Amino acid sequence: MHEVAAAPAWVSLAYLVSGVLFILALRGLSSPASSRRGNRFGMAGMLIAVVTTLVTHEIASLPEILIAIAIGGVIGFVTAKKIAMTDMPQLVAAFHSLVGLAAVLVAIAAYMNPEAFHVLDATGTDILQVSRIEMGLGVAIGAITFSGSVIAFLKLNGNMGGKPIMLPGRHIINLGTLAAIVVLVGLFHLNTPELFIAIVVLSFIIGFLLIIPIGGADMPVVVSMLNSYSGWAAAAMGFTLHNTAMIITGALVGSSGAILSYIMCRAMNRSFISVIAGGFGADDAGSGGGEAKEQRPWKRGSAEDAAFLMGQAEQVVIVPGYGMAVSQAQHVLREMGDLLKAEGVKVKYAIHPVAGRMPGHMNVLLAEANVPYDEVFELEDINSEFSQTDVAFVIGANDVTNPAAKTDKTSPIYGMPILDVANAKTVLFVKRSMGGVGYAGVDNDVFYMDNTMMLLGDAKKMVEEIVKSMAH
Ligand code: NAP
């Protein structure tokens, strides 16, 4: 039997230290105030894990490893430098797809060359039972992560429509495919290459099938769910490669991603099962809400009007959304908040859990602009306050304020909690045009309310003009 030589004690210790640093990193990332420290812990943990692995494993020659690191490092560095903040979600989806693909490739390599991976049994000719299960699971989760993430990337990048694609009988097809994968993994001890190939192919297909029916408002949950899958794929790879650090890291990513998905589902009023089952419970008739723009009357305001109304207010609640990120209006928005506070106006920021295009998107931008944390409130903590608010200043947000989520059963965002901006005395709504819609592609009744004033234009420019008017 090809036993894996026990790792020296210092290696286990180094992996343990890196595991503890990853846990501290997650803890740090739970609050904006400690997130930088959390990131540093994560970087230190990863450095220790990578160096330990390189020093102890004879995977390839040092020059080969250095060339691979250089190629990957340059691609990663250039991509991260060039990517706009608004394109982050698709970048994350693309990275998840690479983790999935890596897990598939590792499993294929181990299957083709079991001796090199120390997974042969006592006979020296057959792959160990336990390794087969690990490889079967690794390749299945990896392939699902890969194809699912590719579809998520295409949807988030706008190459594929955001609307759910509902295949007839999809639940039967999905359940049948999943059941077939489970049976094939169970049968994998028979060690026929056909079984292995069938697991890979079916897993690629199910990843694709699970994500195409998910659209609009459910994409954030999908991104965090694929994040979780990529973690489990990495953990499975860790078992095949006998690497403790990878098992720990994969399990941490897998479980924290699963918890995040659960939190997002609760915030979105969706059932966890319905999302992971792929559009389960979504209305087959579908798109709802209607894209056709109605010719209803609406009021247009100017920057001067907005400056006047907010200057007179006792409380202004700012609701940022994706458009604030697009125009990078957060800095001038904080300036506007400072000016209002100097006038004695109470200023608060209301954050919807799926505002923007990635979890925590708005919190990151506001923190970057040094908005004090105690002025930033989550939906459940601020929603009841809109009825006592003079001005709700909606900047580049749309879906997260749309009352159709409460009233229109056919709407793709039906059931999602919203920020009740309509309850404020006045709503100032910043967006570029009446034609533009939010991510879910639906019209918003708030535009046409008597107490709403539309401020049409680029968010940053509009706030700059408001600030100028305030200064006069
Ligand atoms: P949204 O519904 O996508 O609306 C964005 C608004 O910003 C639009 O009304 C758009 O109208 C406006 N806008 C865009 N660029 C602008 C600019 N330069 N200046 C001024 N306005 C601009 O955004 P949201 O309310 O933040 O809702 C987020 C949506 O994204 C939800 O449906 C959510 O489910 C989905 N989503 C979220 C995540 C996540 O993790 N947070 C991930 C994926 C998807 P104009 O075009 O007329 O300007």
Short mmCIF file of C-alpha atoms and ligand atoms in Angstrom, two decimals:
data_model
loop_
_atom_site.label_atom_id
_atom_site.label_comp_id
_atom_site.label_asym_id
_atom_site.label_seq_id
_atom_site.Cartn_x
_atom_site.Cartn_y
_atom_site.Cartn_z
CA MET A 1 0.00 0.00 0.00
CA HIS A 2 1.26 3.43 -0.84
CA GLU A 3 1.05 5.20 2.47
CA VAL A 4 1.40 8.94 2.55
CA ALA A 5 4.41 9.77 4.69
CA ALA A 6 3.29 11.51 7.89
CA ALA A 7 3.97 15.24 7.68
CA PRO A 8 6.68 16.58 10.02
CA ALA A 9 5.29 18.18 13.17
CA TRP A 10 6.28 21.70 12.10
CA VAL A 11 4.20 21.32 8.92
CA SER A 12 1.09 20.38 10.89
CA LEU A 13 1.77 23.30 13.21
CA ALA A 14 2.20 25.72 10.30
CA TYR A 15 -1.09 24.55 8.76
CA LEU A 16 -2.78 24.88 12.14
CA VAL A 17 -1.47 28.46 12.49
CA SER A 18 -2.69 29.32 9.00
CA GLY A 19 -6.12 27.79 9.85
CA VAL A 20 -6.35 29.93 13.00
CA LEU A 21 -5.35 33.02 11.00
CA PHE A 22 -8.14 32.28 8.48
CA ILE A 23 -10.67 32.04 11.33
CA LEU A 24 -9.40 35.38 12.69
CA ALA A 25 -9.70 36.80 9.16
CA LEU A 26 -13.36 35.79 8.96
CA ARG A 27 -13.97 37.28 12.39
CA GLY A 28 -12.30 40.53 11.33
CA LEU A 29 -14.34 40.72 8.14
CA SER A 30 -17.58 40.65 10.12
CA SER A 31 -17.36 44.41 10.78
CA PRO A 32 -16.15 47.24 8.53
CA ALA A 33 -14.09 48.62 11.43
CA SER A 34 -11.97 45.46 11.74
CA SER A 35 -12.06 44.30 8.12
CA ARG A 36 -8.60 45.58 7.18
CA ARG A 37 -7.10 43.69 10.11
CA GLY A 38 -9.12 40.63 9.04
CA ASN A 39 -7.68 40.88 5.54
CA ARG A 40 -4.15 41.04 6.91
CA PHE A 41 -4.74 37.90 8.99
CA GLY A 42 -6.03 36.16 5.86
CA MET A 43 -3.00 37.23 3.80
CA ALA A 44 -0.59 36.06 6.52
CA GLY A 45 -2.43 32.72 6.80
CA MET A 46 -2.29 32.20 3.04
CA LEU A 47 1.42 33.07 2.91
CA ILE A 48 2.21 30.51 5.61
CA ALA A 49 0.06 27.86 3.89
CA VAL A 50 1.57 28.43 0.44
CA VAL A 51 5.20 28.54 1.63
CA THR A 52 4.72 25.43 3.79
CA THR A 53 3.20 23.53 0.87
CA LEU A 54 5.94 24.59 -1.51
CA VAL A 55 8.71 23.66 0.91
CA THR A 56 7.31 20.27 1.84
CA HIS A 57 5.75 18.91 -1.33
CA GLU A 58 7.67 17.79 -4.33
CA ILE A 59 4.87 18.55 -6.73
CA ALA A 60 7.00 20.08 -9.41
CA SER A 61 10.43 21.65 -9.72
CA LEU A 62 10.91 25.08 -8.16
CA PRO A 63 11.38 26.89 -11.50
CA GLU A 64 8.13 25.33 -12.79
CA ILE A 65 6.28 26.50 -9.69
CA LEU A 66 7.77 29.99 -9.89
CA ILE A 67 6.84 30.30 -13.58
CA ALA A 68 3.26 29.18 -12.79
CA ILE A 69 3.04 31.66 -9.88
CA ALA A 70 4.39 34.45 -12.08
CA ILE A 71 1.87 33.77 -14.87
CA GLY A 72 -1.09 33.49 -12.46
CA GLY A 73 0.12 36.44 -10.37
CA VAL A 74 0.47 38.76 -13.36
CA ILE A 75 -2.98 37.82 -14.72
CA GLY A 76 -4.54 38.28 -11.25
CA PHE A 77 -2.74 41.59 -10.63
CA VAL A 78 -3.66 43.10 -14.00
CA THR A 79 -7.29 41.92 -13.75
CA ALA A 80 -7.71 43.24 -10.21
CA LYS A 81 -6.14 46.61 -11.16
CA LYS A 82 -8.32 47.03 -14.23
CA ILE A 83 -11.63 45.81 -12.89
CA ALA A 84 -14.26 48.43 -12.08
CA MET A 85 -15.90 48.11 -8.66
CA THR A 86 -19.22 47.59 -10.43
CA ASP A 87 -17.85 44.52 -12.22
CA MET A 88 -16.72 42.83 -9.01
CA PRO A 89 -19.58 40.30 -8.82
CA GLN A 90 -18.78 38.85 -12.25
CA LEU A 91 -15.08 38.75 -11.34
CA VAL A 92 -15.96 36.82 -8.19
CA ALA A 93 -18.11 34.44 -10.26
CA ALA A 94 -15.21 33.97 -12.70
CA PHE A 95 -12.82 33.19 -9.83
CA HIS A 96 -15.29 30.66 -8.40
CA SER A 97 -15.41 28.95 -11.78
CA LEU A 98 -11.61 28.58 -11.69
CA VAL A 99 -11.74 26.92 -8.25
CA GLY A 100 -14.34 24.49 -9.61
CA LEU A 101 -12.25 23.75 -12.68
CA ALA A 102 -9.12 23.24 -10.56
CA ALA A 103 -11.00 20.66 -8.43
CA VAL A 104 -12.09 18.81 -11.59
CA LEU A 105 -8.54 18.84 -12.99
CA VAL A 106 -7.02 17.62 -9.70
CA ALA A 107 -9.54 14.76 -9.56
CA ILE A 108 -8.84 13.84 -13.20
CA ALA A 109 -5.07 13.94 -12.58
CA ALA A 110 -5.44 11.74 -9.49
CA TYR A 111 -7.62 9.30 -11.42
CA MET A 112 -5.15 9.08 -14.30
CA ASN A 113 -2.04 8.85 -12.13
CA PRO A 114 -3.08 7.49 -8.71
CA GLU A 115 0.43 6.49 -7.74
CA ALA A 116 1.71 10.07 -7.88
CA PHE A 117 -1.17 11.14 -5.63
CA HIS A 118 -0.59 8.30 -3.15
CA VAL A 119 -4.12 7.00 -3.54
CA LEU A 120 -3.38 3.36 -4.46
CA ASP A 121 -4.62 0.56 -2.23
CA ALA A 122 -2.69 -2.44 -0.83
CA THR A 123 -2.69 -4.24 -4.17
CA GLY A 124 -0.83 -1.31 -5.67
CA THR A 125 -3.04 -1.40 -8.77
CA ASP A 126 -6.39 -0.07 -7.62
CA ILE A 127 -7.47 3.30 -6.22
CA LEU A 128 -8.39 3.31 -2.51
CA GLN A 129 -12.16 3.17 -1.83
CA VAL A 130 -12.09 6.29 0.30
CA SER A 131 -10.06 8.18 -2.31
CA ARG A 132 -12.61 7.25 -4.95
CA ILE A 133 -15.40 8.75 -2.88
CA GLU A 134 -13.32 11.89 -2.29
CA MET A 135 -12.49 12.14 -5.99
CA GLY A 136 -16.09 11.45 -7.04
CA LEU A 137 -17.40 14.14 -4.70
CA GLY A 138 -14.59 16.55 -5.60
CA VAL A 139 -15.13 16.21 -9.32
CA ALA A 140 -18.93 16.51 -8.95
CA ILE A 141 -18.87 19.60 -6.73
CA GLY A 142 -16.07 21.11 -8.81
CA ALA A 143 -17.91 20.62 -12.10
CA ILE A 144 -21.17 22.01 -10.67
CA THR A 145 -19.24 25.04 -9.34
CA PHE A 146 -17.56 25.54 -12.70
CA SER A 147 -20.59 25.45 -15.00
CA GLY A 148 -22.83 27.23 -12.46
CA SER A 149 -20.28 30.03 -12.05
CA VAL A 150 -19.85 30.39 -15.81
CA ILE A 151 -23.62 30.93 -16.17
CA ALA A 152 -23.61 33.34 -13.18
CA PHE A 153 -20.72 35.24 -14.84
CA LEU A 154 -22.59 35.48 -18.17
CA LYS A 155 -25.74 36.72 -16.41
CA LEU A 156 -23.96 39.25 -14.23
CA ASN A 157 -21.83 40.45 -17.14
CA GLY A 158 -24.94 41.00 -19.25
CA ASN A 159 -23.96 38.39 -21.90
CA MET A 160 -27.06 36.45 -20.93
CA GLY A 161 -30.40 38.00 -20.00
CA GLY A 162 -31.03 38.35 -16.25
CA LYS A 163 -34.46 36.81 -16.61
CA PRO A 164 -35.02 33.26 -15.38
CA ILE A 165 -34.95 30.62 -18.13
CA MET A 166 -37.54 28.02 -17.17
CA LEU A 167 -37.23 24.65 -18.89
CA PRO A 168 -40.41 22.59 -18.89
CA GLY A 169 -40.19 19.81 -16.29
CA ARG A 170 -36.98 21.28 -14.90
CA HIS A 171 -37.52 19.97 -11.37
CA ILE A 172 -37.83 16.38 -12.61
CA ILE A 173 -34.78 16.82 -14.87
CA ASN A 174 -32.75 18.39 -12.02
CA LEU A 175 -33.75 15.82 -9.43
CA GLY A 176 -33.13 12.98 -11.89
CA THR A 177 -29.68 14.32 -12.79
CA LEU A 178 -28.73 14.87 -9.13
CA ALA A 179 -29.93 11.36 -8.21
CA ALA A 180 -27.92 9.91 -11.11
CA ILE A 181 -24.77 11.72 -9.89
CA VAL A 182 -25.24 10.39 -6.34
CA VAL A 183 -25.72 6.82 -7.65
CA LEU A 184 -22.69 7.10 -9.94
CA VAL A 185 -20.49 8.40 -7.10
CA GLY A 186 -21.72 5.42 -5.04
CA LEU A 187 -20.86 3.04 -7.91
CA PHE A 188 -17.48 4.61 -8.49
CA HIS A 189 -15.82 1.74 -6.55
CA LEU A 190 -16.35 -0.30 -9.73
CA ASN A 191 -13.60 1.85 -11.14
CA THR A 192 -14.61 2.08 -14.75
CA PRO A 193 -13.48 5.17 -16.61
CA GLU A 194 -16.99 5.51 -18.10
CA LEU A 195 -18.41 6.07 -14.61
CA PHE A 196 -15.88 8.80 -13.93
CA ILE A 197 -16.60 10.50 -17.24
CA ALA A 198 -20.37 10.24 -16.64
CA ILE A 199 -20.02 11.91 -13.20
CA VAL A 200 -18.02 14.77 -14.74
CA VAL A 201 -20.43 15.32 -17.64
CA LEU A 202 -23.62 15.11 -15.56
CA SER A 203 -22.15 17.47 -12.95
CA PHE A 204 -21.29 20.06 -15.60
CA ILE A 205 -24.86 19.77 -16.88
CA ILE A 206 -26.53 20.09 -13.47
CA GLY A 207 -24.47 23.21 -12.60
CA PHE A 208 -25.78 24.77 -15.79
CA LEU A 209 -29.38 23.63 -15.17
CA LEU A 210 -29.43 24.86 -11.57
CA ILE A 211 -28.37 28.42 -12.42
CA ILE A 212 -30.25 29.20 -15.64
CA PRO A 213 -33.68 29.39 -13.95
CA ILE A 214 -32.40 31.90 -11.39
CA GLY A 215 -32.87 35.49 -12.33
CA GLY A 216 -33.19 39.04 -11.15
CA ALA A 217 -33.32 39.48 -7.45
CA ASP A 218 -32.00 36.00 -6.60
CA MET A 219 -28.57 36.42 -8.21
CA PRO A 220 -26.90 37.66 -4.98
CA VAL A 221 -27.89 34.43 -3.24
CA VAL A 222 -26.49 32.45 -6.18
CA VAL A 223 -23.14 34.23 -5.98
CA SER A 224 -22.76 33.44 -2.28
CA MET A 225 -24.00 29.88 -2.85
CA LEU A 226 -21.38 29.29 -5.57
CA ASN A 227 -18.85 30.76 -3.18
CA SER A 228 -19.84 28.04 -0.73
CA TYR A 229 -19.63 25.33 -3.41
CA SER A 230 -16.16 26.50 -4.41
CA GLY A 231 -15.12 26.06 -0.76
CA TRP A 232 -16.38 22.49 -0.63
CA ALA A 233 -14.70 21.78 -3.98
CA ALA A 234 -11.40 23.06 -2.52
CA ALA A 235 -11.90 20.93 0.62
CA ALA A 236 -12.45 17.84 -1.55
CA MET A 237 -9.26 18.71 -3.45
CA GLY A 238 -7.49 18.99 -0.08
CA PHE A 239 -8.43 15.37 0.70
CA THR A 240 -7.15 14.14 -2.66
CA LEU A 241 -3.92 16.08 -2.27
CA HIS A 242 -3.60 15.20 1.46
CA ASN A 243 -3.28 18.88 2.27
CA THR A 244 -4.65 19.90 5.68
CA ALA A 245 -4.53 23.65 4.97
CA MET A 246 -6.72 23.18 1.90
CA ILE A 247 -9.23 21.09 3.82
CA ILE A 248 -9.44 23.74 6.58
CA THR A 249 -9.67 26.66 4.13
CA GLY A 250 -12.19 24.89 1.91
CA ALA A 251 -14.39 24.00 4.88
CA LEU A 252 -14.22 27.59 6.18
CA VAL A 253 -15.16 29.05 2.78
CA GLY A 254 -17.83 26.37 2.26
CA SER A 255 -19.52 26.87 5.61
CA SER A 256 -19.22 30.68 5.73
CA GLY A 257 -20.60 30.86 2.16
CA ALA A 258 -23.49 28.62 3.19
CA ILE A 259 -24.24 30.82 6.21
CA LEU A 260 -24.08 33.95 4.04
CA SER A 261 -26.46 32.35 1.51
CA TYR A 262 -28.84 31.51 4.32
CA ILE A 263 -28.69 35.08 5.69
CA MET A 264 -29.26 36.51 2.20
CA CYS A 265 -32.20 34.16 1.63
CA ARG A 266 -33.78 35.32 4.87
CA ALA A 267 -33.16 38.95 3.94
CA MET A 268 -34.75 38.34 0.54
CA ASN A 269 -37.64 36.35 2.01
CA ARG A 270 -36.69 33.35 -0.14
CA SER A 271 -36.46 29.75 0.97
CA PHE A 272 -32.94 28.37 0.90
CA ILE A 273 -34.13 25.12 -0.68
CA SER A 274 -36.01 26.95 -3.44
CA VAL A 275 -32.86 28.80 -4.48
CA ILE A 276 -30.47 25.85 -4.36
CA ALA A 277 -33.00 23.70 -6.21
CA GLY A 278 -32.82 26.19 -9.06
CA GLY A 279 -35.78 28.52 -9.38
CA PHE A 280 -37.97 26.18 -7.33
CA GLY A 281 -41.23 27.98 -6.59
CA ALA A 282 -40.49 30.71 -9.13
CA ASP A 283 -43.49 31.62 -11.20
CA ASP A 284 -43.31 29.81 -14.53
CA ALA A 285 -45.31 32.53 -16.18
CA GLY A 286 -42.44 34.47 -15.18
CA SER A 287 -41.14 37.84 -15.78
CA GLY A 288 -43.96 39.87 -14.27
CA GLY A 289 -43.89 43.55 -13.53
CA GLY A 290 -43.77 44.45 -17.18
CA GLU A 291 -40.97 46.23 -18.93
CA ALA A 292 -43.32 48.45 -20.90
CA LYS A 293 -42.94 51.99 -19.64
CA GLU A 294 -46.18 53.54 -18.63
CA GLN A 295 -47.01 57.06 -19.65
CA ARG A 296 -47.97 58.22 -16.18
CA PRO A 297 -47.34 61.74 -14.92
CA TRP A 298 -44.26 62.36 -12.84
CA LYS A 299 -42.52 65.42 -11.41
CA ARG A 300 -39.04 66.54 -12.28
CA GLY A 301 -36.96 68.54 -9.81
CA SER A 302 -33.65 70.38 -9.96
CA ALA A 303 -30.56 70.32 -7.78
CA GLU A 304 -31.69 73.65 -6.27
CA ASP A 305 -35.08 72.15 -5.35
CA ALA A 306 -33.36 69.21 -3.72
CA ALA A 307 -30.94 71.46 -1.78
CA PHE A 308 -33.85 73.57 -0.53
CA LEU A 309 -36.03 70.62 0.52
CA MET A 310 -33.23 68.85 2.35
CA GLY A 311 -32.05 72.08 4.00
CA GLN A 312 -35.54 72.47 5.49
CA ALA A 313 -35.75 68.88 6.72
CA GLU A 314 -35.36 67.56 10.24
CA GLN A 315 -34.29 64.13 9.02
CA VAL A 316 -32.95 62.96 5.65
CA VAL A 317 -32.49 59.25 4.97
CA ILE A 318 -30.14 58.47 2.09
CA VAL A 319 -30.81 55.22 0.19
CA PRO A 320 -27.81 54.28 -1.98
CA GLY A 321 -27.92 51.65 -4.71
CA TYR A 322 -26.07 50.34 -7.71
CA GLY A 323 -26.16 53.72 -9.54
CA MET A 324 -24.15 55.33 -6.72
CA ALA A 325 -21.47 52.70 -7.34
CA VAL A 326 -21.58 53.28 -11.11
CA SER A 327 -21.07 57.01 -10.79
CA GLN A 328 -18.78 56.75 -7.73
CA ALA A 329 -20.86 59.37 -5.96
CA GLN A 330 -20.07 58.20 -2.43
CA HIS A 331 -17.46 60.89 -1.63
CA VAL A 332 -19.55 63.85 -2.72
CA LEU A 333 -22.55 62.21 -1.04
CA ARG A 334 -20.71 62.25 2.28
CA GLU A 335 -19.87 65.91 1.65
CA MET A 336 -23.58 66.56 1.14
CA GLY A 337 -24.32 64.72 4.39
CA ASP A 338 -21.72 66.83 6.23
CA LEU A 339 -23.26 70.07 4.93
CA LEU A 340 -26.72 68.95 5.99
CA LYS A 341 -25.49 67.99 9.44
CA ALA A 342 -23.86 71.41 9.74
CA GLU A 343 -27.34 72.85 9.12
CA GLY A 344 -28.73 70.76 11.98
CA VAL A 345 -30.36 68.12 9.77
CA LYS A 346 -30.23 64.52 11.00
CA VAL A 347 -28.68 62.33 8.28
CA LYS A 348 -28.94 58.55 8.11
CA TYR A 349 -28.04 55.99 5.43
CA ALA A 350 -30.36 53.02 4.80
CA ILE A 351 -28.76 49.88 3.36
CA HIS A 352 -30.76 47.14 1.72
CA PRO A 353 -29.09 43.69 1.96
CA VAL A 354 -28.95 43.29 -1.85
CA ALA A 355 -28.36 46.92 -2.86
CA GLY A 356 -25.66 47.15 -5.52
CA ARG A 357 -24.22 44.05 -7.11
CA MET A 358 -22.52 42.19 -4.29
CA PRO A 359 -23.12 41.59 -0.60
CA GLY A 360 -21.90 44.57 1.42
CA HIS A 361 -21.35 46.65 -1.75
CA MET A 362 -22.84 49.84 -0.30
CA ASN A 363 -21.16 49.42 3.09
CA VAL A 364 -17.76 49.17 1.39
CA LEU A 365 -18.33 52.31 -0.70
CA LEU A 366 -19.64 54.36 2.22
CA ALA A 367 -16.74 53.20 4.40
CA GLU A 368 -14.34 54.22 1.61
CA ALA A 369 -15.88 57.72 1.75
CA ASN A 370 -15.49 57.76 5.56
CA VAL A 371 -19.21 57.88 6.30
CA PRO A 372 -19.45 57.27 10.07
CA TYR A 373 -20.63 53.70 10.80
CA ASP A 374 -23.19 54.92 13.31
CA GLU A 375 -25.06 56.76 10.52
CA VAL A 376 -25.42 53.56 8.47
CA PHE A 377 -28.48 51.38 9.21
CA GLU A 378 -29.65 47.99 7.98
CA LEU A 379 -33.14 47.63 6.49
CA GLU A 380 -34.82 46.19 9.58
CA ASP A 381 -33.37 48.91 11.81
CA ILE A 382 -34.46 51.89 9.69
CA ASN A 383 -37.57 50.86 7.79
CA SER A 384 -40.03 52.01 10.44
CA GLU A 385 -38.38 55.46 10.44
CA PHE A 386 -39.36 56.47 6.91
CA SER A 387 -42.81 57.56 8.15
CA GLN A 388 -41.08 60.12 10.41
CA THR A 389 -38.59 61.17 7.72
CA ASP A 390 -38.93 64.42 5.77
CA VAL A 391 -36.80 63.44 2.78
CA ALA A 392 -35.82 60.01 1.48
CA PHE A 393 -32.92 60.66 -0.91
CA VAL A 394 -32.73 57.64 -3.22
CA ILE A 395 -29.48 57.66 -5.16
CA GLY A 396 -29.02 55.04 -7.87
CA ALA A 397 -31.23 52.53 -6.04
CA ASN A 398 -34.33 51.17 -7.71
CA ASP A 399 -35.38 47.53 -7.13
CA VAL A 400 -34.71 47.80 -3.39
CA THR A 401 -37.37 50.52 -3.10
CA ASN A 402 -39.95 49.01 -5.47
CA PRO A 403 -43.37 48.44 -3.81
CA ALA A 404 -44.18 45.84 -6.51
CA ALA A 405 -42.21 43.47 -4.25
CA LYS A 406 -45.16 43.70 -1.86
CA THR A 407 -48.09 44.09 -4.18
CA ASP A 408 -47.44 42.37 -7.53
CA LYS A 409 -47.35 38.58 -7.33
CA THR A 410 -46.08 38.30 -10.89
CA SER A 411 -43.09 40.57 -10.24
CA PRO A 412 -39.66 38.88 -10.24
CA ILE A 413 -38.92 40.69 -6.97
CA TYR A 414 -42.19 39.67 -5.29
CA GLY A 415 -41.63 38.73 -1.66
CA MET A 416 -38.36 40.65 -1.29
CA PRO A 417 -38.46 43.13 1.61
CA ILE A 418 -37.99 46.72 0.42
CA LEU A 419 -36.98 50.02 1.93
CA ASP A 420 -40.29 51.83 2.46
CA VAL A 421 -39.14 55.16 0.99
CA ALA A 422 -42.70 55.90 -0.18
CA ASN A 423 -43.64 56.54 3.47
CA ALA A 424 -41.35 59.59 3.70
CA LYS A 425 -42.91 63.05 3.31
CA THR A 426 -40.86 63.63 0.14
CA VAL A 427 -38.90 61.22 -2.01
CA LEU A 428 -36.03 62.59 -4.08
CA PHE A 429 -35.14 59.96 -6.68
CA VAL A 430 -31.80 60.25 -8.50
CA LYS A 431 -31.40 58.28 -11.74
CA ARG A 432 -30.28 59.06 -15.26
CA SER A 433 -33.51 58.67 -17.20
CA MET A 434 -37.13 57.60 -16.83
CA GLY A 435 -36.38 54.81 -19.32
CA GLY A 436 -33.70 53.09 -17.24
CA VAL A 437 -34.72 50.17 -15.09
CA GLY A 438 -33.02 48.35 -12.22
CA TYR A 439 -31.44 44.90 -12.26
CA ALA A 440 -34.79 43.09 -12.20
CA GLY A 441 -35.95 45.09 -15.25
CA VAL A 442 -39.22 46.36 -13.79
CA ASP A 443 -40.92 49.74 -13.53
CA ASN A 444 -41.21 51.39 -10.11
CA ASP A 445 -44.44 53.02 -8.84
CA VAL A 446 -42.47 55.36 -6.58
CA PHE A 447 -41.47 57.45 -9.64
CA TYR A 448 -45.10 58.45 -10.19
CA MET A 449 -46.14 59.27 -6.62
CA ASP A 450 -47.33 62.75 -5.69
CA ASN A 451 -44.61 63.09 -3.06
CA THR A 452 -41.79 62.04 -5.43
CA MET A 453 -39.50 64.41 -7.29
CA MET A 454 -37.28 62.85 -9.95
CA LEU A 455 -33.72 64.24 -10.15
CA LEU A 456 -32.57 63.03 -13.55
CA GLY A 457 -28.85 62.90 -14.28
CA ASP A 458 -25.65 61.15 -13.35
CA ALA A 459 -25.68 60.61 -9.57
CA LYS A 460 -22.26 62.15 -8.91
CA LYS A 461 -22.94 65.23 -11.04
CA MET A 462 -26.38 65.70 -9.47
CA VAL A 463 -25.00 65.56 -5.92
CA GLU A 464 -22.16 67.92 -6.87
CA GLU A 465 -24.77 70.41 -8.08
CA ILE A 466 -26.81 69.95 -4.89
CA VAL A 467 -23.68 70.59 -2.82
CA LYS A 468 -22.98 73.75 -4.84
CA SER A 469 -26.55 74.97 -4.28
CA MET A 470 -26.26 74.28 -0.55
CA ALA A 471 -23.07 76.27 -0.32
CA HIS A 472 -24.82 79.35 -1.76
P1 NAP B 1 -30.95 48.61 -9.34
O1 NAP B 1 -32.34 48.16 -9.03
O2 NAP B 1 -30.14 47.81 -10.25
O3 NAP B 1 -31.11 50.10 -9.88
C1 NAP B 1 -29.99 50.86 -10.22
C2 NAP B 1 -30.49 52.23 -10.54
O4 NAP B 1 -29.36 53.08 -10.70
C3 NAP B 1 -31.30 52.31 -11.83
O5 NAP B 1 -32.49 52.94 -11.53
C4 NAP B 1 -30.44 53.15 -12.78
O6 NAP B 1 -31.33 53.95 -13.53
C5 NAP B 1 -29.61 53.95 -11.79
N1 NAP B 1 -28.29 54.34 -12.27
C6 NAP B 1 -27.38 53.58 -12.93
N2 NAP B 1 -26.27 54.29 -13.20
C7 NAP B 1 -26.49 55.53 -12.70
C8 NAP B 1 -25.73 56.72 -12.67
N3 NAP B 1 -24.50 56.80 -13.22
N4 NAP B 1 -26.26 57.81 -12.08
C9 NAP B 1 -27.50 57.77 -11.54
N5 NAP B 1 -28.26 56.66 -11.52
C10 NAP B 1 -27.76 55.56 -12.11
O7 NAP B 1 -30.11 48.81 -8.01
P2 NAP B 1 -30.44 48.49 -6.49
O8 NAP B 1 -31.68 49.20 -6.07
O9 NAP B 1 -29.17 48.72 -5.77
O10 NAP B 1 -30.83 46.97 -6.48
C11 NAP B 1 -29.89 45.95 -6.66
C12 NAP B 1 -30.43 44.90 -7.62
O11 NAP B 1 -29.33 44.12 -8.07
C13 NAP B 1 -31.42 43.97 -6.98
O12 NAP B 1 -32.37 43.54 -7.92
C14 NAP B 1 -30.52 42.80 -6.58
O13 NAP B 1 -31.23 41.59 -6.42
C15 NAP B 1 -29.58 42.75 -7.74
N6 NAP B 1 -28.30 42.10 -7.43
C16 NAP B 1 -27.70 42.35 -6.24
C17 NAP B 1 -26.51 41.71 -5.93
C18 NAP B 1 -25.91 41.90 -4.55
O14 NAP B 1 -25.23 41.01 -4.07
N7 NAP B 1 -26.12 43.05 -3.92
C19 NAP B 1 -25.89 40.85 -6.88
C20 NAP B 1 -26.52 40.66 -8.11
C21 NAP B 1 -27.73 41.31 -8.38
P3 NAP B 1 -30.83 54.73 -14.84
O15 NAP B 1 -30.33 53.70 -15.77
O16 NAP B 1 -32.05 55.45 -15.32
O17 NAP B 1 -29.79 55.67 -14.40
#
